[in-house]
PDB file of C-alpha atoms (C1' of nucleotides) in Angstrom:
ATOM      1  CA  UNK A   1       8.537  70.753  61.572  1.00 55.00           C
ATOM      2  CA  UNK A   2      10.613  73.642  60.162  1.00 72.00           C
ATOM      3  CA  UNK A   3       9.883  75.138  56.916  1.00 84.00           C
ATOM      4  CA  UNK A   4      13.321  74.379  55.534  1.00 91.00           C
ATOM      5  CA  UNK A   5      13.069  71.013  56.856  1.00 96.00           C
ATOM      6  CA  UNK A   6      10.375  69.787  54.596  1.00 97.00           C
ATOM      7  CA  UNK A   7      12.331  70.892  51.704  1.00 98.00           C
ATOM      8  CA  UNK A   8      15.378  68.863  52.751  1.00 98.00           C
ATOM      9  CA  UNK A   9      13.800  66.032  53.209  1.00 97.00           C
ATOM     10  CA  UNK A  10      11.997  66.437  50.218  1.00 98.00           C
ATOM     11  CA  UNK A  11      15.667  66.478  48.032  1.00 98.00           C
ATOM     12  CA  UNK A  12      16.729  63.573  50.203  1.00 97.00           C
ATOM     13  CA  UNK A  13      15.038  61.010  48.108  1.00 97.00           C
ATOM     14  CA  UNK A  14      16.386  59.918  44.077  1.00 97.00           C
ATOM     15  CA  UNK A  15      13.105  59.386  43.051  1.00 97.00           C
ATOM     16  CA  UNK A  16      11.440  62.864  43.995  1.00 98.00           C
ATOM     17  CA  UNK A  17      14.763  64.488  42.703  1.00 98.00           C
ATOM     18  CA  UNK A  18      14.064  62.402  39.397  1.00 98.00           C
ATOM     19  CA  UNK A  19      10.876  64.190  39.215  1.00 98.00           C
ATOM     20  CA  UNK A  20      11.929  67.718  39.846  1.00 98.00           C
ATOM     21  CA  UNK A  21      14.585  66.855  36.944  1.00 97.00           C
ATOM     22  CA  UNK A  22      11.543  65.997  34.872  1.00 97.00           C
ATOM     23  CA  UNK A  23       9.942  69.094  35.479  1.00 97.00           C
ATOM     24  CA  UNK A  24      12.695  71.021  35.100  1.00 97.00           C
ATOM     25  CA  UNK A  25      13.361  69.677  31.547  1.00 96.00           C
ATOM     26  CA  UNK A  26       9.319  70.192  30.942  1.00 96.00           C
ATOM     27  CA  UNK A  27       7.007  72.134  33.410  1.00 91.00           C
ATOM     28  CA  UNK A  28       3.341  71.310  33.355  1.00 95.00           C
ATOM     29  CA  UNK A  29       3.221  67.352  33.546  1.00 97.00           C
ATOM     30  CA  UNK A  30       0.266  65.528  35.311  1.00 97.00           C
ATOM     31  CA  UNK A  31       0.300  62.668  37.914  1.00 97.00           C
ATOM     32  CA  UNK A  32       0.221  59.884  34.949  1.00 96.00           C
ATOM     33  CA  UNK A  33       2.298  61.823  32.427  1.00 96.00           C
ATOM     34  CA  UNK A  34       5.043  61.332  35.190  1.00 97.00           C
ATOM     35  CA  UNK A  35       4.181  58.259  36.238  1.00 96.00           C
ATOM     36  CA  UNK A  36       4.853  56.647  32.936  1.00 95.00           C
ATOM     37  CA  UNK A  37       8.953  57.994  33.423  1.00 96.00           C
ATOM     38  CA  UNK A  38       8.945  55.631  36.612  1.00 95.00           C
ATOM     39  CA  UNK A  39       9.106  52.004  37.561  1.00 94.00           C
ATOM     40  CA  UNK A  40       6.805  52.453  40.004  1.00 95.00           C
ATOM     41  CA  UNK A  41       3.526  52.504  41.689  1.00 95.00           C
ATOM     42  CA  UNK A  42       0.688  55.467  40.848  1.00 96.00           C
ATOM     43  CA  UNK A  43       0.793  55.546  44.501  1.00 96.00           C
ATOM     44  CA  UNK A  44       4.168  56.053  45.193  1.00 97.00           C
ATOM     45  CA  UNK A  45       4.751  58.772  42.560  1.00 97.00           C
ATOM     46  CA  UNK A  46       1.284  60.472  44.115  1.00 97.00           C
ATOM     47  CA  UNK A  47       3.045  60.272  47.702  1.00 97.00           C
ATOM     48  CA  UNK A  48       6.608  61.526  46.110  1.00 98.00           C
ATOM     49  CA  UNK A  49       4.522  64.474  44.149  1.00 98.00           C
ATOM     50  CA  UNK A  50       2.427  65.249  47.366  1.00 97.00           C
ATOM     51  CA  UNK A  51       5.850  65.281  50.004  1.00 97.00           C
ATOM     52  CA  UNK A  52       7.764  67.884  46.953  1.00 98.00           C
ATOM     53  CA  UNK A  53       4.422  70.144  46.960  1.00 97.00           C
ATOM     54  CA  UNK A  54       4.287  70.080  50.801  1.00 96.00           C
ATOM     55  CA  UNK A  55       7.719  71.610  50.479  1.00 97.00           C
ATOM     56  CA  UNK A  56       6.714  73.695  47.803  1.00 96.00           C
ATOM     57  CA  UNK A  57       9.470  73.018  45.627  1.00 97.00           C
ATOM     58  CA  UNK A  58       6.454  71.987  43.263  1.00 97.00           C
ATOM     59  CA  UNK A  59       3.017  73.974  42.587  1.00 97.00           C
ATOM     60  CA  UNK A  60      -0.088  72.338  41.247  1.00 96.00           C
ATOM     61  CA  UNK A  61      -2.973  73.682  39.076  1.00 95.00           C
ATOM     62  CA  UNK A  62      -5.938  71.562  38.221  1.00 94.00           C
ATOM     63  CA  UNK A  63      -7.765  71.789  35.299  1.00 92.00           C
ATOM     64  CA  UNK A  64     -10.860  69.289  35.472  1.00 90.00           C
ATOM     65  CA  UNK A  65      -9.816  65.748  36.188  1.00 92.00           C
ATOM     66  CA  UNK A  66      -5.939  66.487  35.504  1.00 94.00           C
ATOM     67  CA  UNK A  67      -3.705  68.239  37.555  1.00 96.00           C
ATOM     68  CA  UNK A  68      -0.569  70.052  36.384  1.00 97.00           C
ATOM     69  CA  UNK A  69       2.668  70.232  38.052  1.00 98.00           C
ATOM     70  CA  UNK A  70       5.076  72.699  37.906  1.00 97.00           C
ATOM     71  CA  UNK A  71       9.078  72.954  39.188  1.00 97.00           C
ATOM     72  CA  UNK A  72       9.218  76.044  42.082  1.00 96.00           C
ATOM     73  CA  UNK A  73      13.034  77.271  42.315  1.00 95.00           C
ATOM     74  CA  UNK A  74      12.997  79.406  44.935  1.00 95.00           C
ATOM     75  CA  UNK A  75      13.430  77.013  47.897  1.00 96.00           C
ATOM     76  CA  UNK A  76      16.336  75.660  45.807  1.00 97.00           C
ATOM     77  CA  UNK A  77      17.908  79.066  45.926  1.00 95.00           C
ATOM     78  CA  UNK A  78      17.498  79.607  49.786  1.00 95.00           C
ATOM     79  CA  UNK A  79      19.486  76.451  50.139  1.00 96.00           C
ATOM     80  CA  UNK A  80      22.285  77.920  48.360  1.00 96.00           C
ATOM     81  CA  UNK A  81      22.126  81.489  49.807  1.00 95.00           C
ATOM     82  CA  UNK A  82      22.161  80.008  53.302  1.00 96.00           C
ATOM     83  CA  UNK A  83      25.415  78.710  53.106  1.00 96.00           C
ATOM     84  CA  UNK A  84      27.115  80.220  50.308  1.00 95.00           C
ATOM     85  CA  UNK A  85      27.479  84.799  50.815  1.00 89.00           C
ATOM     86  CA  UNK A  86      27.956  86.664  48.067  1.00 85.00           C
ATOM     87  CA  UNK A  87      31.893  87.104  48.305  1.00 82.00           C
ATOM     88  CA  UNK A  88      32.260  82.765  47.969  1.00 84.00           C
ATOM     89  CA  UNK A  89      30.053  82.847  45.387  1.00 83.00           C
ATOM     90  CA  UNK A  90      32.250  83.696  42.702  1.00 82.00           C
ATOM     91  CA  UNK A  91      34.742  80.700  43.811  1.00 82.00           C
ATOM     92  CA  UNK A  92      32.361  77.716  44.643  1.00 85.00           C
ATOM     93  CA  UNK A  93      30.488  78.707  41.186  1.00 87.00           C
ATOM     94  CA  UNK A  94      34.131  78.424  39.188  1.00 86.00           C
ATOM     95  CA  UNK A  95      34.818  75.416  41.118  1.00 82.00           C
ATOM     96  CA  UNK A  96      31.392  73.801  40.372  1.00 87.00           C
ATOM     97  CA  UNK A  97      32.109  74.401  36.658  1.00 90.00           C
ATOM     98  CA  UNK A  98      34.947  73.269  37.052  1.00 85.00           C
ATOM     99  CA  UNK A  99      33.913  70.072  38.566  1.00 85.00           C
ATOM    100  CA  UNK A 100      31.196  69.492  35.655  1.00 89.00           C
ATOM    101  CA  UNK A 101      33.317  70.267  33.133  1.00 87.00           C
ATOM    102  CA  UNK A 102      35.902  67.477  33.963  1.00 83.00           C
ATOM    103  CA  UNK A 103      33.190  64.951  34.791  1.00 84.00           C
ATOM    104  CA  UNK A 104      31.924  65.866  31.105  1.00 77.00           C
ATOM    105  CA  UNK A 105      35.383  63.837  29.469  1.00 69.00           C
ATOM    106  CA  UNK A 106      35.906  60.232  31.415  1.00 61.00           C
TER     107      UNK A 106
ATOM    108  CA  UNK B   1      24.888  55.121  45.732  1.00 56.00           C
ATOM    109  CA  UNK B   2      25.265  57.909  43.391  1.00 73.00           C
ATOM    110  CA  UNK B   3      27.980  61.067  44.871  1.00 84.00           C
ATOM    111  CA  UNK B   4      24.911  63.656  44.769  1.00 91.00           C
ATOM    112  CA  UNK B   5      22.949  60.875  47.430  1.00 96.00           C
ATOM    113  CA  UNK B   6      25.393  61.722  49.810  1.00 97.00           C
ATOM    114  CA  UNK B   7      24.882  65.111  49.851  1.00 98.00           C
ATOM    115  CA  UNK B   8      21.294  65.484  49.679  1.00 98.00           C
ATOM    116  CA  UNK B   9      20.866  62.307  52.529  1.00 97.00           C
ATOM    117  CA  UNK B  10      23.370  64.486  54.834  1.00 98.00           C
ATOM    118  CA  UNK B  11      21.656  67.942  54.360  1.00 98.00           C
ATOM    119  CA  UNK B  12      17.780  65.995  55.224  1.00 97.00           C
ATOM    120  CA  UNK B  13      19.224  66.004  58.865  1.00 97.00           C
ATOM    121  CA  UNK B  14      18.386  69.313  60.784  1.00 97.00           C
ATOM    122  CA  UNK B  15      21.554  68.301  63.226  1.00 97.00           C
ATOM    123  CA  UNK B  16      23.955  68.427  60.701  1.00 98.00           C
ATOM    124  CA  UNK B  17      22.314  71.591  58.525  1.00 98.00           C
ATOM    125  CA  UNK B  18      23.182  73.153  62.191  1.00 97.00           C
ATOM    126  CA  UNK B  19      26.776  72.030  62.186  1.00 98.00           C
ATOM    127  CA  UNK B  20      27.515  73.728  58.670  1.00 98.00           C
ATOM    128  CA  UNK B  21      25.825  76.798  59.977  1.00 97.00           C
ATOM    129  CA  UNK B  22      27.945  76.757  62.803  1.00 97.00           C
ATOM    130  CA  UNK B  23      31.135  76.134  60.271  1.00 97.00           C
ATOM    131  CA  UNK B  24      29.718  78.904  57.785  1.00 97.00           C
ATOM    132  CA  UNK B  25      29.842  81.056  60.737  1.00 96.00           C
ATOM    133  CA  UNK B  26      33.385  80.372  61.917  1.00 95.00           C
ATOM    134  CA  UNK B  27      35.422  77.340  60.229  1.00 91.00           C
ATOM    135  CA  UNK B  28      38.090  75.048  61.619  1.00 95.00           C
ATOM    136  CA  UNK B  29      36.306  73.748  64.746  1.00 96.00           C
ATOM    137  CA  UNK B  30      37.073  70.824  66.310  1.00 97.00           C
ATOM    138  CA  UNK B  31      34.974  67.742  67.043  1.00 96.00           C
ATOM    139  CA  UNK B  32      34.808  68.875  71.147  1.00 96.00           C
ATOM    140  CA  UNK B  33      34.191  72.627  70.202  1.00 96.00           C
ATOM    141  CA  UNK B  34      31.323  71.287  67.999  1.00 96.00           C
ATOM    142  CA  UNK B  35      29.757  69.112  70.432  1.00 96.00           C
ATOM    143  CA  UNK B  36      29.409  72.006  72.968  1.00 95.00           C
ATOM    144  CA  UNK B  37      27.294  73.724  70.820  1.00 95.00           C
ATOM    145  CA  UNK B  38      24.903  70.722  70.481  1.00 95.00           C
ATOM    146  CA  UNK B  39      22.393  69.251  73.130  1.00 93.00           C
ATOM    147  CA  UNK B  40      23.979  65.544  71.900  1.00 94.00           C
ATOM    148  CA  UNK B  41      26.344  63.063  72.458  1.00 95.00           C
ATOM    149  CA  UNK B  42      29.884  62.972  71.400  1.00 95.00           C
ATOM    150  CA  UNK B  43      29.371  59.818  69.382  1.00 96.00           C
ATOM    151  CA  UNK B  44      26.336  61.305  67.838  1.00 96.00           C
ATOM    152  CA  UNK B  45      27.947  64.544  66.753  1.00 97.00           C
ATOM    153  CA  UNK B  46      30.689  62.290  65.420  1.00 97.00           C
ATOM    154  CA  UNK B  47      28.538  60.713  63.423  1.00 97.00           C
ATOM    155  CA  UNK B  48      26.830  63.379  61.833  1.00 98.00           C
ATOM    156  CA  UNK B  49      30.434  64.836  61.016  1.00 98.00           C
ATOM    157  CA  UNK B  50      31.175  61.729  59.665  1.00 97.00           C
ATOM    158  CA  UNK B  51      28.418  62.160  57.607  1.00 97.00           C
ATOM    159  CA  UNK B  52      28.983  65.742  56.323  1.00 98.00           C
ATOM    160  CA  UNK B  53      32.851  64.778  55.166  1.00 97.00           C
ATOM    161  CA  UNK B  54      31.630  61.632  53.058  1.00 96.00           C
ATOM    162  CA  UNK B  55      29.652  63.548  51.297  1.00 97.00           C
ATOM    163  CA  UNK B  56      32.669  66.323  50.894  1.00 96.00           C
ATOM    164  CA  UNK B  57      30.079  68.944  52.604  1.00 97.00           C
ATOM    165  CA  UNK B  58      32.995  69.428  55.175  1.00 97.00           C
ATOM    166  CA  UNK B  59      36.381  68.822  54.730  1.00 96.00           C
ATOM    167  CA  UNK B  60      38.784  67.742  57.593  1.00 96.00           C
ATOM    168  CA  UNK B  61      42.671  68.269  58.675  1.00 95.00           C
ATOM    169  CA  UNK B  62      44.653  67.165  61.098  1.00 93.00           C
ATOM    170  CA  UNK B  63      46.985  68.937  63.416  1.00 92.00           C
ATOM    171  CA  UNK B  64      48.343  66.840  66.099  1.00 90.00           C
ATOM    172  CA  UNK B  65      45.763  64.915  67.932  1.00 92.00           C
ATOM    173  CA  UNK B  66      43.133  67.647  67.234  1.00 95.00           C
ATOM    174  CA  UNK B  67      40.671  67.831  64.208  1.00 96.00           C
ATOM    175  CA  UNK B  68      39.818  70.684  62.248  1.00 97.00           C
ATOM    176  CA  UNK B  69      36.226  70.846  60.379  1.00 97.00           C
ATOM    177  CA  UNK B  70      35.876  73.155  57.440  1.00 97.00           C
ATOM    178  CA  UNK B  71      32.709  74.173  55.433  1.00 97.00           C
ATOM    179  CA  UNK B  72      32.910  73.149  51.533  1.00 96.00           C
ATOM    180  CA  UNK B  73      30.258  74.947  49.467  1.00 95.00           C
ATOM    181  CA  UNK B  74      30.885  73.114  46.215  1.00 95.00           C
ATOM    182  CA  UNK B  75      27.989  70.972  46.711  1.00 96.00           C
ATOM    183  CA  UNK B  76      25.253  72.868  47.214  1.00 97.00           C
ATOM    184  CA  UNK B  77      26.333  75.031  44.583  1.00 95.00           C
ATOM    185  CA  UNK B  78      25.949  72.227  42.543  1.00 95.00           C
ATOM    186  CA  UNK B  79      22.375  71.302  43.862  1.00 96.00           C
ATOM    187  CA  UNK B  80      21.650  75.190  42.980  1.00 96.00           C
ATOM    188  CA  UNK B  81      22.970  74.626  39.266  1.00 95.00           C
ATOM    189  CA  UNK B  82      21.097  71.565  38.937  1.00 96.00           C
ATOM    190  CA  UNK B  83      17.535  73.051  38.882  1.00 96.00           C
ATOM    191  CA  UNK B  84      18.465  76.433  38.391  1.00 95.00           C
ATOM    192  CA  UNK B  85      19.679  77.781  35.110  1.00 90.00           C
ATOM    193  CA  UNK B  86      21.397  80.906  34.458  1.00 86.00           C
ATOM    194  CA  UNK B  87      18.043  82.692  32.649  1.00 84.00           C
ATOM    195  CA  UNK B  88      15.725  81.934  35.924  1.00 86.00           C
ATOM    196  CA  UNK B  89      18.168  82.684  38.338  1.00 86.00           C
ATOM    197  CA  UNK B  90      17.842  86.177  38.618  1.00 84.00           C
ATOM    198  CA  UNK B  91      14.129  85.764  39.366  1.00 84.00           C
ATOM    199  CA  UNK B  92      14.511  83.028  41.636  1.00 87.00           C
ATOM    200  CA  UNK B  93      16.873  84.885  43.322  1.00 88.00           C
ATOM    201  CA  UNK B  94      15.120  87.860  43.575  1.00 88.00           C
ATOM    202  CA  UNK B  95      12.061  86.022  44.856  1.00 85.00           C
ATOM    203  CA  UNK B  96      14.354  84.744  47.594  1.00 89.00           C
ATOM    204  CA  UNK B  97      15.381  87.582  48.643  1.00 91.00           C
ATOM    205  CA  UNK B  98      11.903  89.440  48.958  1.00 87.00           C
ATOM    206  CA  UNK B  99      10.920  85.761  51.001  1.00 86.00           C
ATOM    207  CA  UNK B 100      14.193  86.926  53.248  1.00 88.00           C
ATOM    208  CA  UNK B 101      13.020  90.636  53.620  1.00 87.00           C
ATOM    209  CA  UNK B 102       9.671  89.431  54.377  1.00 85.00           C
ATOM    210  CA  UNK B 103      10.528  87.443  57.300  1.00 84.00           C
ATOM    211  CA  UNK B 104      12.513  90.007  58.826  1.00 77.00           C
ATOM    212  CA  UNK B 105       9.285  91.617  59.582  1.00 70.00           C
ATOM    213  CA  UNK B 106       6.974  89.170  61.462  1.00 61.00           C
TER     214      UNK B 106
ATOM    215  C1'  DT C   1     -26.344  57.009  32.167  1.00 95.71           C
ATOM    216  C1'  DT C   2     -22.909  54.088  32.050  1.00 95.71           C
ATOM    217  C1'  DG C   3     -18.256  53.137  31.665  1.00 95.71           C
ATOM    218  C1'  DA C   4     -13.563  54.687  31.377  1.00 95.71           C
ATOM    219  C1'  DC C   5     -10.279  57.771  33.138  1.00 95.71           C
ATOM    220  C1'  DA C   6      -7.454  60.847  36.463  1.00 95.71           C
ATOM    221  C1'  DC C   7      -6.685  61.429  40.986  1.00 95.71           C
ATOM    222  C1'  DG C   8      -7.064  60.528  46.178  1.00 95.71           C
ATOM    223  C1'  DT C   9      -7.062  58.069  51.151  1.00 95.71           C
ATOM    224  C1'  DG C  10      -5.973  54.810  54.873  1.00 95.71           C
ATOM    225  C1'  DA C  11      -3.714  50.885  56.363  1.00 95.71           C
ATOM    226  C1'  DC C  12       0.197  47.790  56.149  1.00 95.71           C
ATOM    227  C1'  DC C  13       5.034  46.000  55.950  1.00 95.71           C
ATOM    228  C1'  DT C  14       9.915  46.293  55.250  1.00 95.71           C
ATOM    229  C1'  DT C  15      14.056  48.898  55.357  1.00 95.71           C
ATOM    230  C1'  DC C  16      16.736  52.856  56.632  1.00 95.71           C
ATOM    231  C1'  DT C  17      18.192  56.353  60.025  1.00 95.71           C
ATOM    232  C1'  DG C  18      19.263  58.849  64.501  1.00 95.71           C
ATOM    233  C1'  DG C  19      21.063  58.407  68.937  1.00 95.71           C
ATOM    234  C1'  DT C  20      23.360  56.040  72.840  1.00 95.71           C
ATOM    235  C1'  DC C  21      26.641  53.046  75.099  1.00 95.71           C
ATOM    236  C1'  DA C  22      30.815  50.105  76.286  1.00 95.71           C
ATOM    237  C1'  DC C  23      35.170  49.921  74.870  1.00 95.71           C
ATOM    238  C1'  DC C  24      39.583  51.279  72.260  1.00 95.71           C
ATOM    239  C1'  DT C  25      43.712  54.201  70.196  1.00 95.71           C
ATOM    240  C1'  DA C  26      46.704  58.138  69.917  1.00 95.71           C
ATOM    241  C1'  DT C  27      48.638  62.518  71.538  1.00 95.71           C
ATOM    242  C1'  DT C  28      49.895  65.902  75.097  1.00 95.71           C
ATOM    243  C1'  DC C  29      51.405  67.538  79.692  1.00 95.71           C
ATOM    244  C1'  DT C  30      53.210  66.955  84.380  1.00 95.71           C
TER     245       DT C  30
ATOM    246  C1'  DA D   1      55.800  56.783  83.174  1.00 95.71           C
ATOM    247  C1'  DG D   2      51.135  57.879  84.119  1.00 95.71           C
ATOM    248  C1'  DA D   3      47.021  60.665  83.795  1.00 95.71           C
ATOM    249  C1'  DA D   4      44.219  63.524  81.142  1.00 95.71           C
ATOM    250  C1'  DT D   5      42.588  64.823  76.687  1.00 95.71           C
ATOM    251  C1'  DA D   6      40.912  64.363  71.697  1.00 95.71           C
ATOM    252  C1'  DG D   7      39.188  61.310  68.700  1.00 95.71           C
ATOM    253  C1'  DG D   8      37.417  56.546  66.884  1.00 95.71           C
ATOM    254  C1'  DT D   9      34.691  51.671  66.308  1.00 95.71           C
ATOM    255  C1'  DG D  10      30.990  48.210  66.554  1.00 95.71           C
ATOM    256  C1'  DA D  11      26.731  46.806  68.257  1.00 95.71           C
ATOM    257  C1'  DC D  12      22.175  47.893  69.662  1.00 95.71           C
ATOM    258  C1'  DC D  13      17.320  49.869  69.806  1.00 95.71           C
ATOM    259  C1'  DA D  14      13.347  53.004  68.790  1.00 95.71           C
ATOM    260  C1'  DG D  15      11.248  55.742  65.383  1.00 95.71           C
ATOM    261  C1'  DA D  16      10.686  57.360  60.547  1.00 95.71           C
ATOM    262  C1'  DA D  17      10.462  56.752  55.583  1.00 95.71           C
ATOM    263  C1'  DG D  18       9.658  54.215  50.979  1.00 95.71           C
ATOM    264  C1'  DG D  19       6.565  51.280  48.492  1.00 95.71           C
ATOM    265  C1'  DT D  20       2.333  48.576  47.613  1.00 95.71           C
ATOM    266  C1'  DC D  21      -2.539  47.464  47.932  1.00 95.71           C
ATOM    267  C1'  DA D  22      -7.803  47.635  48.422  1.00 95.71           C
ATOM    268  C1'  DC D  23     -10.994  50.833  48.049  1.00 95.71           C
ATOM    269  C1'  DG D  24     -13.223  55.594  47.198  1.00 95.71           C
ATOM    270  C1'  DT D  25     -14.351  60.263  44.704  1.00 95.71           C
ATOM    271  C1'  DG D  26     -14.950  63.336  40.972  1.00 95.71           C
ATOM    272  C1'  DT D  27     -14.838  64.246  35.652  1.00 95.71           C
ATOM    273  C1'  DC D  28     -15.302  63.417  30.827  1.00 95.71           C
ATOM    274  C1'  DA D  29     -17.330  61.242  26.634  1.00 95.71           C
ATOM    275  C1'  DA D  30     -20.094  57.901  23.998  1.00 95.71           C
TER     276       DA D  30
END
DNA sequence: TTGACACGTGACCTTCTGGTCACCTATTCT
DNA sequence: AGAATAGGTGACCAGAAGGTCACGTGTCAA
């Protein structure tokens, strides 16, 4: 299995993008700490956590019993380089503003 | 199911990642050009396009009884500005460019 | 040292997904 | 008109993925 494929799959699934979300709004949680954002099993957040560090989108330290997770952006900014060169950039960033910005007022 | 679903359940397929590479290379191919590129089935190509233009990661037009496929990067600039904001980005995108340069080199 | 706590493994079941096929519609060219 | 071409639909089957559970390992604190 490719490298980039891991990631992909990893993003395919709500409830591990849910996660990264958390993490990106607060780096550093443990397995529990998250577990308490979810309706769900310890298990299946431990699977979801263990599938997004596979694809290294997340990095773990322990320290003792816990262990600390943190959000990795770099795979997230392969995805966008492999499809989007430097000369589009400029238009498919306006238009992604663009988008946001009109979703903002329903 | 939620408009970002789409998007991140029709990039988790390494068939269809292919078939916007081969649009990011050279746009407005048609289903049969497409297909000849792929060790697959018409019907499974099909699908996979089918896939890609639901979640508005291609975008079609017609002309005559042909079917032109083009590459729309508006999504996965938005998956970019989702976990990526504009202070870490020069890092992450820095990092991803030495991971780029290092590969180069096996 | 004993109990509570944080995390981990393997098996299991249900649901979703990828790929193929038989068959169908619409456009073009001779 | 008739044949060839480009694209489309619904059903079907095998394999993968999400979620839960019983049980196990290491760490901290009273």
């Amino acid at each position: 299995m490719g490298d980039d494929d891991l990631v992909f799959k990893a993003l395919a699934d709500p409830t591990r993008r849910f996660l990264l979300d958390l993490l990106f709004a607060r780096d550093g949680r443990t397995l529990t700490e998250l577990e308490s954002e979810l309706e769900m099993t310890r298990f299946g957040v431990m699977k979801h956590l263990r599938v997004l560090e596979d694809a290294g989108l997340v990095v773990t330290r322990r320290s003792g019993r816990e262990k600390h997770h943190f959000l990795n952006p770099v795979p997230i900014r392969l995805i966008h380089d492999r499809w989007i060169d430097k000369y589009t950039e400029r238009q498919a960033s306006a238009l992604a503003d663009l988008k946001t910005e009109l979703e903002k007022q329903p």
